[in-house]
XYZ file of C-alpha atoms in Angstrom:
540
model
C 21.444 25.496 5.806
C 19.680 22.192 6.439
C 21.946 19.449 7.736
C 21.043 16.413 5.608
C 23.566 14.144 7.413
C 25.426 11.103 6.092
C 26.073 13.088 2.929
C 29.861 13.181 3.115
C 31.254 13.678 -0.379
C 34.626 12.913 -1.936
C 35.285 16.667 -1.829
C 34.650 16.684 1.947
C 37.056 13.798 2.483
C 39.844 15.524 0.521
C 39.699 18.388 3.023
C 40.565 16.108 5.928
C 44.146 16.239 7.336
C 45.141 12.744 6.183
C 44.464 13.789 2.581
C 46.429 17.010 2.766
C 49.213 15.808 0.428
C 47.009 13.688 -1.865
C 46.623 14.458 -5.579
C 43.058 14.224 -6.890
C 41.997 13.788 -10.477
C 38.306 14.596 -10.291
C 35.788 16.819 -12.028
C 33.434 19.030 -9.974
C 30.744 16.385 -10.585
C 33.027 13.619 -9.344
C 33.789 15.553 -6.140
C 30.055 15.498 -5.337
C 29.879 11.693 -5.159
C 28.667 10.697 -1.724
C 30.685 8.325 0.459
C 29.097 6.089 3.052
C 32.012 3.769 3.892
C 35.718 3.328 3.243
C 37.218 -0.038 2.360
C 40.705 -1.457 1.619
C 40.603 -3.745 -1.429
C 43.516 -5.507 -3.178
C 41.699 -8.326 -5.022
C 40.927 -7.835 -8.705
C 37.392 -9.343 -8.881
C 35.328 -6.914 -6.847
C 31.888 -6.545 -8.429
C 30.161 -8.915 -6.022
C 31.899 -7.521 -2.935
C 30.550 -3.962 -2.943
C 27.235 -2.388 -1.958
C 27.903 1.016 -3.508
C 29.080 4.409 -2.175
C 32.392 2.986 -0.897
C 35.677 4.859 -1.117
C 38.238 2.216 -2.101
C 41.830 2.237 -0.813
C 44.403 0.210 -2.788
C 48.197 -0.216 -3.181
C 47.715 -1.833 -6.600
C 49.454 -5.007 -5.585
C 47.033 -7.167 -7.532
C 46.868 -5.218 -10.818
C 49.753 -2.631 -11.039
C 51.787 -4.596 -13.630
C 48.859 -5.464 -15.932
C 47.231 -2.514 -17.742
C 44.221 -4.529 -18.912
C 43.627 -5.858 -15.403
C 43.956 -2.384 -13.883
C 41.362 -0.966 -16.264
C 39.071 -3.945 -15.550
C 39.469 -3.341 -11.825
C 38.464 0.321 -12.221
C 35.529 -0.585 -14.476
C 34.195 -3.011 -11.826
C 34.391 -0.253 -9.190
C 32.504 2.177 -11.394
C 29.812 -0.371 -12.321
C 29.374 -1.394 -8.647
C 28.619 2.214 -7.591
C 31.830 2.851 -5.683
C 32.457 6.523 -4.842
C 36.168 6.753 -5.696
C 39.563 5.006 -5.744
C 42.628 6.023 -3.682
C 45.971 4.571 -4.861
C 49.278 4.621 -3.017
C 52.114 5.167 -5.520
C 55.595 3.840 -4.900
C 55.801 0.323 -3.547
C 53.759 -1.372 -6.290
C 52.030 1.118 -8.590
C 54.799 3.476 -9.682
C 52.732 6.106 -11.499
C 49.114 6.701 -12.613
C 48.107 4.475 -15.536
C 46.960 6.680 -18.388
C 44.049 4.466 -19.453
C 42.729 4.413 -15.899
C 42.842 8.219 -15.797
C 41.010 8.470 -19.157
C 38.287 6.034 -18.025
C 37.845 7.800 -14.664
C 37.571 11.225 -16.340
C 34.997 9.967 -18.866
C 32.857 8.477 -16.055
C 33.357 11.429 -13.634
C 34.890 8.954 -11.212
C 37.445 10.419 -8.736
C 40.994 9.048 -8.554
C 43.130 10.041 -5.549
C 46.909 9.403 -5.535
C 49.212 9.277 -2.550
C 52.867 9.939 -3.619
C 54.238 8.651 -0.369
C 53.521 5.756 1.964
C 50.316 6.249 3.991
C 48.734 4.294 6.792
C 45.391 3.140 5.374
C 44.440 1.973 8.825
C 44.540 5.623 10.009
C 42.319 6.719 7.114
C 39.754 3.987 7.755
C 39.749 4.688 11.495
C 39.289 8.429 10.918
C 36.475 8.081 8.390
C 34.688 5.201 10.121
C 34.630 7.163 13.377
C 33.142 10.081 11.432
C 30.486 7.867 9.795
C 29.545 6.198 13.118
C 29.283 9.552 14.853
C 27.066 10.853 12.035
C 24.915 7.710 12.283
C 24.294 8.400 15.967
C 23.419 11.977 15.136
C 21.082 10.790 12.425
C 19.257 8.403 14.744
C 18.856 11.196 17.308
C 17.569 13.601 14.645
C 15.107 11.016 13.301
C 13.772 10.418 16.817
C 13.259 14.186 17.144
C 11.532 14.233 13.748
C 9.181 11.398 14.837
C 8.289 13.387 17.972
C 7.562 16.498 15.930
C 5.433 14.514 13.491
C 3.419 12.993 16.356
C 2.856 16.423 17.874
C 1.570 17.747 14.569
C -0.743 14.729 14.179
C -2.156 15.286 17.666
C -2.564 19.029 17.146
C -4.704 18.442 14.033
C -2.880 21.086 12.019
C -3.451 19.221 8.788
C -1.479 17.804 5.891
C 0.441 20.924 4.917
C 2.151 21.140 8.325
C 3.560 17.626 7.768
C 4.785 18.506 4.266
C 6.400 21.725 5.513
C 8.204 19.870 8.288
C 9.563 17.357 5.736
C 10.915 20.212 3.654
C 12.414 21.989 6.644
C 14.094 18.799 7.790
C 15.537 17.660 4.451
C 15.933 20.943 2.563
C 14.507 19.169 -0.521
C 11.535 19.881 -2.760
C 8.441 18.061 -1.517
C 5.650 17.019 -3.925
C 2.384 15.434 -2.749
C -0.043 13.894 -5.243
C -3.315 12.760 -3.568
C -5.643 10.667 -5.792
C -8.528 12.719 -7.056
C -7.301 15.993 -5.443
C -4.971 18.847 -6.257
C -1.190 18.332 -6.007
C 0.714 20.144 -3.274
C 4.303 21.464 -3.477
C 6.554 22.690 -0.634
C 8.085 25.110 -1.302
C 5.490 26.473 -3.763
C 6.206 25.739 -7.401
C 5.041 27.979 -10.284
C 2.067 26.534 -12.155
C 3.938 25.744 -15.372
C 6.834 24.066 -13.544
C 4.468 22.191 -11.272
C 2.483 20.928 -14.270
C 5.659 19.724 -15.994
C 6.818 18.024 -12.771
C 3.520 16.210 -12.428
C 3.533 15.079 -16.074
C 7.081 13.734 -15.714
C 5.848 11.684 -12.735
C 2.506 10.498 -14.046
C 3.874 9.377 -17.409
C 6.820 7.558 -15.871
C 9.515 9.770 -17.444
C 11.017 10.834 -14.151
C 12.952 7.660 -13.351
C 13.930 7.141 -16.985
C 16.436 10.013 -16.666
C 19.677 8.926 -14.894
C 20.256 12.195 -13.039
C 16.689 12.148 -11.683
C 17.017 8.577 -10.368
C 19.417 9.587 -7.590
C 17.817 12.959 -6.803
C 14.201 11.740 -6.554
C 12.682 9.430 -3.949
C 9.078 8.246 -3.937
C 6.877 6.683 -1.284
C 3.277 5.495 -1.888
C 0.791 6.501 0.818
C -1.023 3.243 1.573
C -3.893 2.627 3.954
C -6.094 -0.451 4.217
C -4.034 -1.988 1.385
C -5.065 0.755 -0.973
C -3.113 3.620 -2.585
C -4.377 7.067 -1.538
C -1.490 9.340 -2.592
C 2.125 9.598 -3.734
C 4.827 11.488 -1.853
C 7.997 12.594 -3.653
C 11.235 14.192 -2.478
C 13.597 15.890 -4.918
C 17.085 16.983 -3.949
C 19.517 19.226 -5.788
C 22.085 16.435 -5.583
C 21.908 12.751 -4.615
C 19.589 12.259 -1.659
C 21.251 11.207 1.550
C 20.293 8.269 3.725
C 18.938 10.706 6.299
C 16.671 12.369 3.749
C 15.337 8.979 2.616
C 14.654 7.866 6.218
C 12.984 11.222 6.960
C 10.805 10.653 3.907
C 9.826 7.223 5.238
C 8.747 8.621 8.602
C 6.821 11.452 7.053
C 5.060 9.081 4.632
C 3.848 7.019 7.625
C 2.595 10.162 9.384
C 0.833 11.310 6.250
C -0.870 7.920 5.927
C -2.091 8.253 9.530
C -3.304 11.809 8.869
C -5.163 10.730 5.723
C -6.751 7.833 7.574
C -7.827 10.139 10.427
C -9.192 12.745 8.018
C -10.987 10.206 5.844
C -12.300 8.354 8.882
C -13.768 11.547 10.343
C -15.161 12.427 6.914
C -16.667 8.970 6.618
C -18.269 9.292 10.042
C -19.791 12.586 8.982
C -21.089 10.958 5.835
C -22.338 8.053 7.893
C -24.554 10.461 9.772
C -25.837 11.947 6.515
C -27.139 8.580 5.333
C -30.668 9.754 6.122
C -30.417 12.214 3.241
C -29.451 9.385 0.894
C -32.280 7.233 2.210
C -34.726 10.003 1.364
C -33.133 10.205 -2.097
C -33.673 6.464 -2.587
C -37.276 7.093 -1.643
C -37.703 9.751 -4.304
C -37.994 12.685 -1.869
C -35.397 15.005 -3.456
C -35.780 17.056 -6.612
C -33.221 17.191 -9.408
C -31.946 20.578 -8.183
C -31.644 19.413 -4.568
C -29.595 16.423 -5.665
C -27.313 18.550 -7.859
C -26.692 21.030 -5.033
C -25.884 18.224 -2.599
C -23.433 16.544 -4.960
C -21.831 19.891 -5.735
C -21.073 20.349 -2.045
C -19.925 16.744 -1.699
C -17.581 16.832 -4.729
C -17.435 20.185 -6.564
C -15.466 18.731 -9.518
C -18.004 15.969 -10.224
C -19.341 15.698 -13.782
C -22.482 13.635 -13.564
C -23.716 11.568 -16.486
C -26.102 9.210 -14.739
C -26.666 7.127 -11.637
C -27.385 3.527 -10.718
C -27.935 1.565 -7.506
C -26.048 -1.565 -6.456
C -27.250 -3.788 -3.636
C -25.209 -6.286 -1.628
C -27.616 -8.626 0.152
C -26.594 -9.199 3.779
C -27.586 -12.116 5.941
C -28.142 -11.619 9.697
C -24.542 -12.434 10.612
C -23.058 -10.070 8.004
C -25.412 -7.269 9.042
C -24.454 -7.759 12.693
C -20.762 -7.621 11.704
C -21.284 -4.422 9.738
C -22.964 -2.722 12.684
C -20.392 -3.857 15.267
C -18.228 -1.269 17.070
C -20.413 1.586 15.951
C -20.011 0.548 12.302
C -16.224 1.100 12.256
C -15.561 -1.915 9.991
C -18.175 -0.739 7.498
C -16.719 2.782 7.544
C -13.276 1.432 6.707
C -14.663 -0.682 3.862
C -16.621 2.253 2.514
C -13.417 4.316 2.430
C -11.739 1.690 0.266
C -14.838 1.332 -1.936
C -14.957 5.096 -2.600
C -11.341 5.128 -3.736
C -11.810 2.106 -6.014
C -14.989 3.407 -7.617
C -13.450 6.813 -8.137
C -10.691 5.084 -10.112
C -13.400 3.716 -12.449
C -15.084 7.096 -12.954
C -17.750 7.037 -10.243
C -18.612 9.168 -7.238
C -19.799 6.634 -4.667
C -22.314 7.160 -1.874
C -22.349 3.943 0.169
C -24.732 3.267 3.063
C -26.267 0.433 5.101
C -30.008 0.358 4.582
C -32.452 -2.354 5.583
C -30.718 -5.696 4.873
C -28.452 -4.320 2.190
C -25.267 -2.386 1.653
C -26.469 0.153 -0.901
C -24.032 1.771 -3.365
C -25.327 4.863 -5.144
C -22.863 5.079 -8.045
C -22.813 8.494 -9.747
C -21.250 8.049 -13.174
C -18.882 10.812 -14.317
C -18.197 9.268 -17.749
C -21.701 8.770 -19.107
C -22.638 5.273 -20.266
C -19.208 4.634 -21.805
C -18.494 0.978 -20.928
C -20.667 1.487 -17.841
C -21.280 -2.196 -17.155
C -17.611 -3.176 -17.603
C -16.384 -0.362 -15.342
C -18.943 -1.126 -12.659
C -18.180 -4.854 -12.580
C -14.441 -4.161 -12.612
C -14.783 -1.876 -9.570
C -16.821 -4.488 -7.713
C -14.326 -7.223 -8.592
C -11.446 -5.085 -7.324
C -13.403 -4.381 -4.137
C -14.066 -8.069 -3.583
C -10.371 -8.843 -4.033
C -9.533 -6.558 -1.125
C -11.542 -8.909 1.098
C -10.032 -12.189 -0.020
C -7.510 -12.302 2.838
C -9.996 -11.176 5.464
C -12.545 -13.215 7.375
C -15.032 -10.340 7.552
C -16.138 -10.135 3.910
C -19.210 -7.987 3.323
C -19.103 -7.652 -0.478
C -18.958 -11.350 -1.350
C -22.749 -11.612 -0.974
C -25.350 -11.533 -3.720
C -25.053 -8.444 -5.963
C -28.015 -6.754 -7.669
C -27.672 -3.752 -9.995
C -30.596 -1.525 -10.856
C -31.418 0.367 -14.059
C -29.205 3.255 -15.206
C -30.923 6.655 -15.212
C -29.739 10.075 -16.290
C -32.371 11.802 -14.173
C -30.985 12.079 -10.657
C -34.422 12.665 -9.143
C -35.491 9.211 -10.403
C -32.955 7.265 -8.343
C -35.875 5.552 -6.624
C -36.582 3.733 -9.919
C -33.030 2.370 -10.009
C -33.390 1.371 -6.363
C -36.694 -0.388 -6.980
C -35.266 -2.265 -9.984
C -32.197 -3.333 -7.947
C -34.514 -4.694 -5.239
C -36.411 -6.572 -7.948
C -33.179 -8.177 -9.179
C -32.394 -9.091 -5.577
C -35.813 -10.649 -5.036
C -35.502 -12.662 -8.282
C -32.103 -13.992 -7.218
C -33.585 -15.045 -3.906
C -36.102 -17.063 -5.913
C -33.884 -18.589 -8.612
C -30.323 -18.215 -7.279
C -27.409 -16.160 -8.650
C -27.944 -14.780 -12.150
C -25.233 -14.799 -14.814
C -25.649 -11.009 -15.117
C -26.979 -9.116 -12.087
C -28.085 -6.089 -14.172
C -31.797 -5.253 -14.290
C -31.670 -4.626 -18.067
C -30.491 -8.221 -18.587
C -33.397 -9.912 -16.767
C -35.653 -10.417 -19.822
C -38.158 -13.230 -19.089
C -37.361 -13.125 -15.368
C -39.171 -9.787 -15.179
C -42.381 -11.374 -16.516
C -42.047 -14.313 -14.138
C -41.550 -11.958 -11.178
C -44.651 -9.968 -12.111
C -46.719 -13.170 -12.492
C -45.454 -14.451 -9.176
C -46.422 -11.239 -7.368
C -49.831 -11.416 -9.044
C -50.252 -14.959 -7.749
C -50.731 -16.445 -11.234
C -47.308 -17.991 -11.904
C -48.123 -21.431 -10.521
C -51.530 -21.469 -12.223
C -49.913 -20.614 -15.578
C -47.463 -23.493 -15.337
C -50.128 -25.876 -14.101
C -52.641 -24.938 -16.792
C -50.384 -25.349 -19.812
C -47.764 -27.983 -18.844
C -49.277 -29.468 -15.668
C -50.185 -32.753 -17.372
C -46.617 -33.145 -18.696
C -45.129 -32.514 -15.253
C -47.589 -34.957 -13.656
C -46.721 -37.617 -16.223
C -43.012 -37.225 -15.477
C -43.702 -37.511 -11.740
C -45.824 -40.639 -12.107
C -43.680 -42.454 -14.636
C -40.256 -40.929 -13.869
C -40.171 -39.775 -17.475
C -38.314 -36.999 -19.234
C -41.136 -35.346 -21.171
C -40.558 -31.856 -19.707
C -36.922 -31.872 -20.685
C -37.782 -33.177 -24.132
C -40.456 -30.484 -24.576
C -38.077 -27.704 -23.484
C -35.229 -28.801 -25.755
C -37.515 -29.507 -28.725
C -39.087 -26.024 -28.635
C -35.727 -24.282 -28.006
C -34.340 -25.986 -31.147
C -37.291 -24.769 -33.270
C -38.829 -28.242 -33.595
C -35.774 -29.897 -35.225
C -36.069 -33.607 -34.498
C -32.491 -34.382 -35.547
C -30.969 -31.642 -33.331
C -33.236 -32.533 -30.407
C -32.281 -36.245 -30.483
C -28.618 -35.279 -30.656
C -28.916 -32.797 -27.775
C -30.750 -35.314 -25.589
C -28.398 -38.171 -26.577
C -31.256 -40.435 -27.537
C -32.268 -42.345 -30.637
C -34.634 -40.759 -33.146
C -37.211 -43.500 -32.511
C -37.154 -42.738 -28.749
C -37.740 -39.075 -29.507
C -40.714 -39.891 -31.800
C -42.228 -41.911 -29.007
C -41.900 -39.036 -26.540
C -43.321 -36.517 -29.013
C -46.385 -38.763 -29.470
C -46.910 -38.653 -25.679
C -46.567 -34.860 -25.667
C -49.129 -34.551 -28.443
C -51.519 -36.731 -26.439
C -51.064 -34.482 -23.386
C -50.831 -31.023 -25.061
C -52.552 -31.488 -28.415
C -51.078 -32.219 -31.802
C -50.592 -28.525 -32.583
C -48.425 -27.701 -29.484
C -45.357 -26.957 -31.661
C -47.119 -25.618 -34.782
C -49.623 -23.089 -33.432
C -47.506 -19.911 -32.790
C -49.585 -18.576 -29.920
C -49.902 -21.978 -28.191
C -46.212 -22.634 -28.624
C -45.295 -19.211 -27.123
C -47.613 -19.811 -24.189
C -46.110 -23.251 -23.501
C -42.597 -21.766 -23.633
C -43.583 -19.119 -21.093
C -45.144 -21.854 -18.968
C -41.890 -23.793 -19.094
C -39.992 -20.693 -17.866
C -42.618 -20.285 -15.124
C -42.071 -23.920 -14.057
C -38.292 -23.351 -13.951
C -38.770 -20.148 -11.916
C -40.717 -22.141 -9.343
C -38.894 -25.459 -9.360
C -35.446 -24.703 -10.810
C -33.910 -25.604 -14.133
C -35.519 -28.507 -16.021
C -33.009 -31.353 -16.374
């Protein structure tokens, strides 16, 4: 039988010599109430004075002659979580009050009556000595448990050895729910019962049931400010303080084991980055990619893939590579967990001047953009309190492809987004499919014709603005964007209609009278305006 310590019940106390002649009115359930302290109390307002689990000793001096006050006193004890009430009959309270007995029976609250004078000081001394002795034993046992946990961690025997030790120490059912992996139960639980247990936990029904609240304890397994698993302990009766403290120590050991395991796994993956680099370069076939992902995550259901780039400056790259890349490994561990929560299998790596995220989508294109941006935002929030932020840099997201062998196309498009942002600054949307005219500008720039295009079609207007400090370029841009509406243009520019007419006359002199009426000429001028903005920034 496992000794769970500090789990002295009302039934245990009634077996002690000082209670030999006491009369107890208590159901079997009431006798199982745990007692952590014993306290003499004669005042009638007690709700704010108790912490719970106290056995109360009273002579009834404050309430014996007032039935309503006596019932109120008992109700306060019950509501405050006291374990039971002992009453000395004779000097003040002459006999048990019937309404108190009825209330205690309905609430399964133990009443103990002494029919002769007793020395409460002897009872408190006896029980307090017992509690203090048990506390010393508990501290000693917890130290031994910590030593055993450390030995298991150093021996590398794995997670199950820690869970088994927790069960052996507490005698309670252990349930371990790692995110994205199969639940573990010690001792083993039949599949149907295990499934029901997990559903009760995951849907929040477990702590909604009063009897489960005191028999279940939960600890989140946290590492690097991120949740990796949940650890639960279920007792047959109310869990003792020792069982709760043992759970705390084991949860800490499990977090260390998960960190060690994930860190070693991340280092192994770090060394396999060369494979991913070859994939980015288009050197792996569809079958080779599928086989690799199957080994990496057998349960993965792949719907498509996209590449995300975080642009690193020299300082950030140096920081990422410091200490053999340990900081980057830790951040990648967090990133994997966050992206998995949004439906992605993530392969992160440092390549060239970028942190590259290969995001394998398990949900198809269902709200792909929203999920991806949400994951990145959550990842960036984890860095807000840290000086070494690597994911706050410019983000570029390539095209989405359902053909895994064509990842190089997504990578190339992500690099194109990155290059465009280096030219024009941060984009409102960093997705390749949202670039629109920027793609044309980028192609023209690479072909060396972008400047010539702007110069040929709107060069005279730009030169006029430079010489006369005018606003013809802005007027031209707004006028064409508003489909040639003179009223809307004047309103948008906050100028008088006559001023606008004067500027339009100048534009006709520079560009020809048909600059807004000829469809092809107008389209060319609009493209030239975008080319000018790509080179010089937004026209104001």
